[in-house]
Coordinates of C-alpha atoms in Angstrom, one line a residue:
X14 CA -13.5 17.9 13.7
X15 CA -14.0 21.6 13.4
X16 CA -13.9 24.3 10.4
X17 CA -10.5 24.9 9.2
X18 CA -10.4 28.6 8.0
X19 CA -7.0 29.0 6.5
X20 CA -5.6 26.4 3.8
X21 CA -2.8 26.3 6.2
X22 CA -5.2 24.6 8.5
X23 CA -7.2 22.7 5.9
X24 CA -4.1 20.7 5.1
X25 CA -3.2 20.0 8.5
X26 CA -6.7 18.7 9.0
X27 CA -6.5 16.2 6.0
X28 CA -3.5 14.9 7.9
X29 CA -4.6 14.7 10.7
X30 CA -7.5 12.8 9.9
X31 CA -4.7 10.9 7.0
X32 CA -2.6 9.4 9.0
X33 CA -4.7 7.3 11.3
X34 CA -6.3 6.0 8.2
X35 CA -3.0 5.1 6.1
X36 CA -1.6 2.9 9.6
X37 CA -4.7 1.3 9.8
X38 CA -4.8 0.4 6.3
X39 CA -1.0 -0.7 6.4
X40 CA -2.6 -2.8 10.0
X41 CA -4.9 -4.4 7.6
X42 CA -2.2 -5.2 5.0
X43 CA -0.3 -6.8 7.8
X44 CA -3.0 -9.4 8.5
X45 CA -3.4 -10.8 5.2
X46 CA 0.8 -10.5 5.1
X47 CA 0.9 -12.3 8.4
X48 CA -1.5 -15.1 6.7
X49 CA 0.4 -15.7 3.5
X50 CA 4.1 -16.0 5.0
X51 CA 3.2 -18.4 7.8
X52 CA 1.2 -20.8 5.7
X53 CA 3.9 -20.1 3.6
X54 CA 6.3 -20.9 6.4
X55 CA 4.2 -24.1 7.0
X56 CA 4.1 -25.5 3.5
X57 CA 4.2 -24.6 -0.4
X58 CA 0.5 -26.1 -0.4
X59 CA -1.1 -24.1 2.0
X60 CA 0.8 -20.8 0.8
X61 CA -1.1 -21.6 -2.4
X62 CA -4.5 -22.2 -0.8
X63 CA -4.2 -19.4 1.3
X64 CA -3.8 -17.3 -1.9
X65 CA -6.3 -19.1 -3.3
X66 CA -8.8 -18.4 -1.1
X67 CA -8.0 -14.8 -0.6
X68 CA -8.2 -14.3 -4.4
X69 CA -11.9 -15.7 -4.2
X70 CA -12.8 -13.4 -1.2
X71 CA -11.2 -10.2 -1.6
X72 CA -13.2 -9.0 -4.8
X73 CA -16.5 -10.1 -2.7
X74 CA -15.1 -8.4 0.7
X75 CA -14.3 -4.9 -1.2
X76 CA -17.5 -4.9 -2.9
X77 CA -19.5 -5.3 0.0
X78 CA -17.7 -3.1 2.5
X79 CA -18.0 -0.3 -0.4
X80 CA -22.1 -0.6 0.6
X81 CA -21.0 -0.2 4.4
X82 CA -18.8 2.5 3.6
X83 CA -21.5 4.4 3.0
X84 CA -22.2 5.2 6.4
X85 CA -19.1 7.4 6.4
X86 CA -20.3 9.7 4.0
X87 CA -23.7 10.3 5.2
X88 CA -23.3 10.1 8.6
X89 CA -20.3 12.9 7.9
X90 CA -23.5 15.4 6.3
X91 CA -25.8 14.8 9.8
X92 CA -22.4 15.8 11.4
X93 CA -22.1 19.1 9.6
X94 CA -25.9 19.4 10.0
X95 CA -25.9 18.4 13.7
X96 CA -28.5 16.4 13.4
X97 CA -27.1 13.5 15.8
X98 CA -30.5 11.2 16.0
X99 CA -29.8 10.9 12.3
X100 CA -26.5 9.7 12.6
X101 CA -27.3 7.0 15.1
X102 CA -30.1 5.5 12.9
X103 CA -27.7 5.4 10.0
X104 CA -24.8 3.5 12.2
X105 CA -27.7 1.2 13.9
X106 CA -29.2 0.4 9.9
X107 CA -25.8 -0.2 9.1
X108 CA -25.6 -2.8 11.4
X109 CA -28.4 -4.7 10.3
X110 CA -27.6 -4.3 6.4
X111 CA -24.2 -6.2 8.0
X112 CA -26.3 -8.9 9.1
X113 CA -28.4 -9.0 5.9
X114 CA -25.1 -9.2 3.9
X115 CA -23.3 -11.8 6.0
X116 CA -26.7 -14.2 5.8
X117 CA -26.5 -13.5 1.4
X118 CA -22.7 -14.8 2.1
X119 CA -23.0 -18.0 3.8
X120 CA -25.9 -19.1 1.9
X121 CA -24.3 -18.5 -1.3
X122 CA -20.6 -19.8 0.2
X123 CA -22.5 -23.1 1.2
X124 CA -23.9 -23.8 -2.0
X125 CA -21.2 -22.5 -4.6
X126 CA -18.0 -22.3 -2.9
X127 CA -17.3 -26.2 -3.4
X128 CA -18.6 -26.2 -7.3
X129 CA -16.5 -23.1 -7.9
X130 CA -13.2 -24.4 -6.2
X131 CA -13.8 -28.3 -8.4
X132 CA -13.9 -25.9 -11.3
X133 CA -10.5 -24.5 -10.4
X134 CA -9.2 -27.7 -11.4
X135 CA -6.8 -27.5 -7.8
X136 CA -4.5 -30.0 -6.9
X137 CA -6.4 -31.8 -3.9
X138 CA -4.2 -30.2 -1.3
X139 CA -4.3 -26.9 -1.8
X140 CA -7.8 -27.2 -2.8
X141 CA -9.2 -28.8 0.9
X142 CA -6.7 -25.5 2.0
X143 CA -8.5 -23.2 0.0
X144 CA -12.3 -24.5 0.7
X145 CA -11.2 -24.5 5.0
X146 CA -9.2 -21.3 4.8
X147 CA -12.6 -19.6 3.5
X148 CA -14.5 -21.9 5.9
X149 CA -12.5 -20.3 8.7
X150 CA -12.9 -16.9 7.7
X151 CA -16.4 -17.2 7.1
X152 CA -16.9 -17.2 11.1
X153 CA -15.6 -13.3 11.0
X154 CA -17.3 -11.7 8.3
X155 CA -20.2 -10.8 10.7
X156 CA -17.9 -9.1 13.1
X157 CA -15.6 -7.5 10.0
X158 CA -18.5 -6.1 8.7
X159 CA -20.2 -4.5 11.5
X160 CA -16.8 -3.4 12.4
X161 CA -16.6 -1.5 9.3
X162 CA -20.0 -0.1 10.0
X163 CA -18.4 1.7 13.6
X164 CA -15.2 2.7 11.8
X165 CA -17.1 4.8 9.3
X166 CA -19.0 6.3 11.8
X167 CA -16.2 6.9 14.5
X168 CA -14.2 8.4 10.7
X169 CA -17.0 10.4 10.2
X170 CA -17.1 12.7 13.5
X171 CA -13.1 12.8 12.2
X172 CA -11.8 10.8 15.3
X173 CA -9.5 8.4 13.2
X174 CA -7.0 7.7 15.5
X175 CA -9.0 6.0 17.8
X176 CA -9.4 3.3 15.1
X177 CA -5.6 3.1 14.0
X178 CA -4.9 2.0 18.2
X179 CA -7.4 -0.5 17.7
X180 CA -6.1 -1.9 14.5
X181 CA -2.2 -1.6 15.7
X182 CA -3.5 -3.4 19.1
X183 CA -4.8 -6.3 17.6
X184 CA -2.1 -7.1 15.0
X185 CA 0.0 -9.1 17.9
X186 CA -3.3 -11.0 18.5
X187 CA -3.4 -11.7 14.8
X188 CA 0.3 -13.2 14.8
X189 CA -0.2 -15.0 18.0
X190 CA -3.3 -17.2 16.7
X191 CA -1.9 -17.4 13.6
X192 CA 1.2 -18.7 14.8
X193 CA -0.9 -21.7 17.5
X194 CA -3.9 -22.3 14.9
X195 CA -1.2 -23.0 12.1
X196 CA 1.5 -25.2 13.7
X197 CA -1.0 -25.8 16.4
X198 CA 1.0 -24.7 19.2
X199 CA -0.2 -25.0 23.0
X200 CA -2.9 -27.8 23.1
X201 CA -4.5 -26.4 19.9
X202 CA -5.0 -28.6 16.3
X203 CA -2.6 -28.0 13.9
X204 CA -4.9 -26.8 11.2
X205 CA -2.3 -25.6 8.7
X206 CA -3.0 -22.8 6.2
X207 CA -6.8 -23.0 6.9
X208 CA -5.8 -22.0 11.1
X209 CA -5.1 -18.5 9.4
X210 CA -8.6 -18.0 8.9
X211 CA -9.8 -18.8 12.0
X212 CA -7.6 -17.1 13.4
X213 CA -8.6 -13.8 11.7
X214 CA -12.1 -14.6 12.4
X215 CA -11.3 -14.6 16.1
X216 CA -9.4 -11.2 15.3
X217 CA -12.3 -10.1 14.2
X218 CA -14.6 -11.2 17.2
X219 CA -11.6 -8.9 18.9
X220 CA -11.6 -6.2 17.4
X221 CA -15.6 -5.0 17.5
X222 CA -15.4 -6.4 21.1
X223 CA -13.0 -3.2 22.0
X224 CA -14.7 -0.8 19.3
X225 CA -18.2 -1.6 20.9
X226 CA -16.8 -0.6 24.0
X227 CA -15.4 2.6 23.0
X228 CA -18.3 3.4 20.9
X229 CA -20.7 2.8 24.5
X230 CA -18.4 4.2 26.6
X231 CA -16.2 6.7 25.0
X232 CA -17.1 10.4 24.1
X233 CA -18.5 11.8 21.7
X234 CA -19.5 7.9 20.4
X235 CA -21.5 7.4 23.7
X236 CA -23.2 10.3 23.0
X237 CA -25.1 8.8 19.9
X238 CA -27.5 6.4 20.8
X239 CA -26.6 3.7 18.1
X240 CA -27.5 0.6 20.0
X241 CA -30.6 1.8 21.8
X242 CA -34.5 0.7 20.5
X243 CA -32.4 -2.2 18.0
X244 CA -35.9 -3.4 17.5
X245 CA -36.9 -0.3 15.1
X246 CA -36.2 -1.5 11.9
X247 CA -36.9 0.9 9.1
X248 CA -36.4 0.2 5.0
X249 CA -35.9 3.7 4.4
X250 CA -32.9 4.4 6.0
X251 CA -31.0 1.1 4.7
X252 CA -32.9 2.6 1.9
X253 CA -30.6 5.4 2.0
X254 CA -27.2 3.5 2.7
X255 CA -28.1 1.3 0.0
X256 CA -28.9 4.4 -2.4
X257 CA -25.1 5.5 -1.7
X258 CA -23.9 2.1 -1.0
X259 CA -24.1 -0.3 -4.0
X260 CA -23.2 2.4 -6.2
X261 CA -19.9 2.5 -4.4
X262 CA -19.6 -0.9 -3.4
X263 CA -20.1 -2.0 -7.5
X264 CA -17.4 0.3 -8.3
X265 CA -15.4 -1.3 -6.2
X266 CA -15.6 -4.3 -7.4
X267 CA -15.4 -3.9 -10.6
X268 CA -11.5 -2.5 -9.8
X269 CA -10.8 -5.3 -8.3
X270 CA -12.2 -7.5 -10.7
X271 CA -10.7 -5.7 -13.5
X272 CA -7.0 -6.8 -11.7
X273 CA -8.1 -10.1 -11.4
X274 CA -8.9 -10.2 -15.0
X275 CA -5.8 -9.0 -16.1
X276 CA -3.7 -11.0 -13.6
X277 CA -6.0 -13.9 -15.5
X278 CA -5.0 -13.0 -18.9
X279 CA -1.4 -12.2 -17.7
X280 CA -0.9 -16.0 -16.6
X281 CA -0.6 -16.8 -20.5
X282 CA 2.6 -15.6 -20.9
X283 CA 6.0 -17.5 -19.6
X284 CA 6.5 -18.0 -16.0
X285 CA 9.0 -15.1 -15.7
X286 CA 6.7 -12.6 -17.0
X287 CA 4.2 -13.9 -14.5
X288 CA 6.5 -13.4 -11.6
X289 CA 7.6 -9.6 -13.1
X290 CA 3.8 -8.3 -13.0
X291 CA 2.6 -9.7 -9.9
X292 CA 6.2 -8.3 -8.2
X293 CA 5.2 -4.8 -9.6
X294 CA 1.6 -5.5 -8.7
X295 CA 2.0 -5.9 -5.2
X296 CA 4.4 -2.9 -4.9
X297 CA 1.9 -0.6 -6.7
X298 CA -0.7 -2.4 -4.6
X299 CA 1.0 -1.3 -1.6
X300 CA 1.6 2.6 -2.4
X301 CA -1.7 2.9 -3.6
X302 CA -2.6 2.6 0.5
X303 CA -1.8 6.1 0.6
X304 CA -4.6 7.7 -1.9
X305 CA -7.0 5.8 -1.1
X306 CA -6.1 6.5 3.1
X307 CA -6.6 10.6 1.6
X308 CA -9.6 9.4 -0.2
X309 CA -11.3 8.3 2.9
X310 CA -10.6 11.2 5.3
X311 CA -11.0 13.7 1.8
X312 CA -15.1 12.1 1.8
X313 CA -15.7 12.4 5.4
X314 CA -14.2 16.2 5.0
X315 CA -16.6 17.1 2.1
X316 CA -19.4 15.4 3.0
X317 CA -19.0 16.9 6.6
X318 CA -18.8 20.6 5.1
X319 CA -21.3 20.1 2.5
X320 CA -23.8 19.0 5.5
X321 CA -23.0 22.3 7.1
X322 CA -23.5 24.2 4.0
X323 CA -20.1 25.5 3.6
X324 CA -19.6 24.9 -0.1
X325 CA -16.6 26.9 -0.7
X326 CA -14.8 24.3 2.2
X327 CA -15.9 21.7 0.4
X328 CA -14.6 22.6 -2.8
X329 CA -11.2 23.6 -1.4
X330 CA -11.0 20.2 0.7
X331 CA -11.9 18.1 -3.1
X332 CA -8.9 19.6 -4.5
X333 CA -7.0 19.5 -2.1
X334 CA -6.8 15.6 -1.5
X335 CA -6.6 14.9 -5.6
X336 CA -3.1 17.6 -5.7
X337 CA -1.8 15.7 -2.8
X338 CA -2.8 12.4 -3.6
X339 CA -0.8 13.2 -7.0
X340 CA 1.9 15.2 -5.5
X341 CA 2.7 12.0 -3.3
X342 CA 2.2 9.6 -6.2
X343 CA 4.6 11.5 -7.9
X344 CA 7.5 11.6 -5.2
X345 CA 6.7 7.7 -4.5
X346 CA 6.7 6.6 -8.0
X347 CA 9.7 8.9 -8.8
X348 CA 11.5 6.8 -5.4
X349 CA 10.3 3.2 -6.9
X350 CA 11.5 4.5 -10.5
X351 CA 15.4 5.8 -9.3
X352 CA 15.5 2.3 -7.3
X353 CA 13.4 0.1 -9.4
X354 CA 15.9 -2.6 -9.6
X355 CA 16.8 -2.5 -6.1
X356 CA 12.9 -2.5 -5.2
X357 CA 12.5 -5.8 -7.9
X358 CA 15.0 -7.4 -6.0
X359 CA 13.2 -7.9 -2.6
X360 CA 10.7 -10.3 -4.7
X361 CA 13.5 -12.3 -6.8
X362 CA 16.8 -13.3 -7.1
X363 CA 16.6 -14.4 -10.5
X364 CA 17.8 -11.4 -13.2
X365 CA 15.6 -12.3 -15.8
X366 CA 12.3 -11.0 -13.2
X367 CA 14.1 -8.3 -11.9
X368 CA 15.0 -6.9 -14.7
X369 CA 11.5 -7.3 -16.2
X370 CA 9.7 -6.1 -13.1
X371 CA 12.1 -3.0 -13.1
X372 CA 10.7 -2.6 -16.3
X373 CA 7.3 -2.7 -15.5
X374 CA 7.6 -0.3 -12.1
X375 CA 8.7 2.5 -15.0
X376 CA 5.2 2.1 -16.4
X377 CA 3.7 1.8 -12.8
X378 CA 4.8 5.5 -12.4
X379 CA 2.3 6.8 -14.5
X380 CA -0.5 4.0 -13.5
X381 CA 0.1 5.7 -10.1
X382 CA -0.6 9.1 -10.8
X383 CA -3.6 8.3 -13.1
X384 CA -4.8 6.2 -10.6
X385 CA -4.3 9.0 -7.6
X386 CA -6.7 11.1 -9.8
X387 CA -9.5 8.4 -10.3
X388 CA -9.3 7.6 -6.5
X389 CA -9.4 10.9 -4.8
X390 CA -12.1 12.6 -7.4
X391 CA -14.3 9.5 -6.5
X392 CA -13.9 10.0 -2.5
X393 CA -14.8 13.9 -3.2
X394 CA -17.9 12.7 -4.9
X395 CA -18.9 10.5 -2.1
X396 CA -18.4 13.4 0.1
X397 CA -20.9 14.9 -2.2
X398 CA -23.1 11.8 -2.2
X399 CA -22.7 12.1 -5.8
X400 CA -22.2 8.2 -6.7
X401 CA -24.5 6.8 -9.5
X402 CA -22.9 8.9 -12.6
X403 CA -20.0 8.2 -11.2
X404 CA -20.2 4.1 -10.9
X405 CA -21.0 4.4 -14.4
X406 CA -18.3 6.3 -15.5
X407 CA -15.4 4.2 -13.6
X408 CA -17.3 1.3 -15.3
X409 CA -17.0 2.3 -18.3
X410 CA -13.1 2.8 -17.5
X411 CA -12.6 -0.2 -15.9
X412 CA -14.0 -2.3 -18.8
X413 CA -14.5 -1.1 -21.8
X414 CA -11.4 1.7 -21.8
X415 CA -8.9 -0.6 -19.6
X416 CA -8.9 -4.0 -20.3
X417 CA -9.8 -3.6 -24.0
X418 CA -7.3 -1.4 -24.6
X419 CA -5.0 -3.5 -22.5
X420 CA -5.6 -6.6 -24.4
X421 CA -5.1 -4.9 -28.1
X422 CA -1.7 -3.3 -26.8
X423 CA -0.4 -6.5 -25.4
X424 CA -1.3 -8.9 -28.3
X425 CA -1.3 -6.8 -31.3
X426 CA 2.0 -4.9 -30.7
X427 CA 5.6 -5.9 -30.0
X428 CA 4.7 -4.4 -26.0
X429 CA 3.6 -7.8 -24.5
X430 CA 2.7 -7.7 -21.3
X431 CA 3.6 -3.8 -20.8
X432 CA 0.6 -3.4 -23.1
X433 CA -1.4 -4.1 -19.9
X434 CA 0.3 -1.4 -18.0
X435 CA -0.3 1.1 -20.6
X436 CA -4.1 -0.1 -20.7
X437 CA -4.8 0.4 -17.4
X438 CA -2.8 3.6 -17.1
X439 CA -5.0 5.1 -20.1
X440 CA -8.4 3.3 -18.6
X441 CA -7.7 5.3 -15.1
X442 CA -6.6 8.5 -16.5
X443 CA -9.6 8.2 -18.0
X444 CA -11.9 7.4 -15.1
X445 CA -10.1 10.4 -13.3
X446 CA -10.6 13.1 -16.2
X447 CA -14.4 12.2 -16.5
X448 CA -14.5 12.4 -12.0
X449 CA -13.1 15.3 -12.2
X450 CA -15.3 16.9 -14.5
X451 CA -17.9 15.6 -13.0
X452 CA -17.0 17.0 -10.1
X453 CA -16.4 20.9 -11.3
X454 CA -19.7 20.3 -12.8
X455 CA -21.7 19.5 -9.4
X456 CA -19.4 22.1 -7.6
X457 CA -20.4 24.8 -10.3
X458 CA -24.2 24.3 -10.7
X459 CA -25.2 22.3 -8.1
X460 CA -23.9 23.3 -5.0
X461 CA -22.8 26.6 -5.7
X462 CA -26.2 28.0 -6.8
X463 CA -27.4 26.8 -3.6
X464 CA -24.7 28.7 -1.8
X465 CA -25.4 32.1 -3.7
X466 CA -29.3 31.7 -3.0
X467 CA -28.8 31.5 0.4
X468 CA -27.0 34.8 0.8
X469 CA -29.3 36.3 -1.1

């Protein structure tokens, strides 16, 4: 990663950084895909534990990689600072706040995870699915976690392709032990929908086995001493990813939590209207891999100009990844718009849900671009490791703007369920009016000020 001088070159630097980043998050898709159609391919009851248990994992997952995360955009400043001792102790503290968090998650999983599925009020089957499905996983969250650790740091020297080859490598792994662990093929137990997560736990165990190795053995990673002197242990610099972290990890999860919430308060209306939202949720869901895939490579581009004192870069590069995340939501959601019934049919043959999901993918158009906004003003933030004002602003957003307005549109006007759409269109566009302000605030008296001292 090197200073791009023209805008010409800035752009093809956020691609070429992009890319890599959208596959891999499209790899990543394709593992929990691969887990939901063959338990679905095994039986209706482990399709629904599967689900089940994802549902119960994902909002934890998201918010705890957000504190990992973190790495990317500090480690991306000591890059642009060239201060490469500091970048190793970030990665190597990383790795230990991975350990820290995986311990918090078993404890917690081994005393409330069977409480909290009872609750549930499950049928028995896809309950025991559910409980051994998470069980299963549980056996990779060490190696997930540290691997996300390595991946910000190998994102923040702007090598991102080296992850996407892992990622794309291991997906036939994925399939393979899905495919023995769940119809237990070859000698091995037939374990149903709960063989998906161990084998994605094994996946895992895979792939930081080959990104350790390319980190030891593989310039520039080998040239950072992340895994020597393990034993040195400081508070301050977890101190520092937490600091950057939590902020970003809470704000995280309050997104996703927000869905779940809605999805929640959606299941009160019929079965059709059900099936429309979670159709159009999925296919939003799906798109929205490509701002947040420029959101990730738009922080390590800040923070890494911002750590080299090049202010003016990292103003351009901000603005740069919000107009194109737009400019993209706006072609894609144009594309799902034009073919919105064509797109509804791939998740239903009955007319009464494609027509109402076609419906709700003309709201999703605007719930795209709003959300672009939100995500991409948030990653230039990080870059600037401007995160607590922020976390309280997408707070605010998510739950007091979004799902209140939400509810009042769907239950006090003839909208229905649309009224959820709307609300979380208005709650985002929100979130990404107040980031961007904040964000031509910081860039105006923060670290411009700093710039003009300098040359004087």
């Amino acid at each position: 990663m090197n200073q791009a001088i023209t805008l010409k070159d800035k752009i093809k630097q956020i691609f070429v950084l992009l890319v890599p980043i959208l596959i891999t998050q499209l790899g990543m898709f394709s593992m929990v895909f691969f887990n939901t159609i063959m338990s679905g391919k095994y039986h209706s009851t482990d399709l629904a534990g599967v689900a089940i248990g994802s549902s119960i994992w994902n909002p934890i997952f998201t918010g705890l990689s957000g504190i990992l995360l973190a790495v990317s955009p500090i480690a991306a400043q000591y890059f642009g600072e060239k201060k490469s001792h500091e970048i190793a102790a970030v990665v190597k503290h990383g790795v230990y706040l991975s350990i820290i968090l995986t311990l918090v998650i078993i404890v917690f999983g081994f005393f409330l995870l069977a409480p909290l599925l009872v609750t549930m009020n499950l049928p028995r089957g896809v309950q025991d699915t559910a409980f051994n499905y998470l069980v299963g996983l549980s056996y990779g969250i060490l190696p997930l976690f540290i691997f996300n650790v390595l991946r910000s740091f190998i994102y923040a020297l702007g090598k991102t392709r080296v992850v996407m080859v892992i990622m794309v490598s291991s997906l036939p792994v994925n399939f393979l032990l899905n495919y023995v662990f769940i119809f237990g093929k070859w000698g091995f137990p037939e374990l149903g929908g709960a063989g998906a997560g161990y084998a994605t736990s094994i996946t895992y165990w895979v792939i930081l086995a080959f990104t350790v190795l390319i980190v030891l053995k593989q310039e520039p990673f080998s040239t950072y001493p992340v895994f020597s002197n393990m034993k040195q242990f400081s508070w301050t610099k977890c101190r520092e990813i937490l600091q950057i972290g939590v902020p970003m990890g809470l704000s995280t999860f309050f997104e996703t939590s927000m869905f779940a919430v809605v999805t929640i308060l959606i299941s009160k209306f019929n079965v059709t209207t059900v099936a429309a939202y979670q159709s159009a949720l999925n296919i939003v869901s799906f798109l929205y891999m490509i701002p947040i895939s420029i959101s990730m490579a738009q922080t390590v581009l800040v923070g890494y100009e911002v750590g080299a004192r090049r202010y003016k870069d990292a103003k351009v590069y901000s603005w740069l990844g919000i107009v194109l995340a737009v400019l993209i939501a706006l072609v894609t959601g144009l594309f799902v718009v034009a073919f919105r019934y064509k797109v509804a049919g791939f998740y239903s043959n009955e007319a009464a849900v494609i027509s109402l999901t076609a419906n709700f993918l003309i709201f999703a158009l605007f719930f795209q671009i709003s959300d672009a906004i939100q995500a991409t003003a948030q990653a230039a933030l990080r870059g600037y490791k401007d995160v607590n004002l922020a976390f309280i602003m997408t707070l605010v957003a998510y739950w007091l703007i979004c799902l209140p307005a939400g509810y009042l549109l769907a239950h006090n006007t003839g909208l229905g369920a649309r009224g959820y759409w709307i609300g979380l269109t208005i709650g985002l566009l929100a979130a990404g009016i107040a980031l961007a302000i904040r964000l031509i605030y910081i860039q105006k008296h923060k670290f411009t000020n700093v710039e003009m001292l300098e040359v004087g």
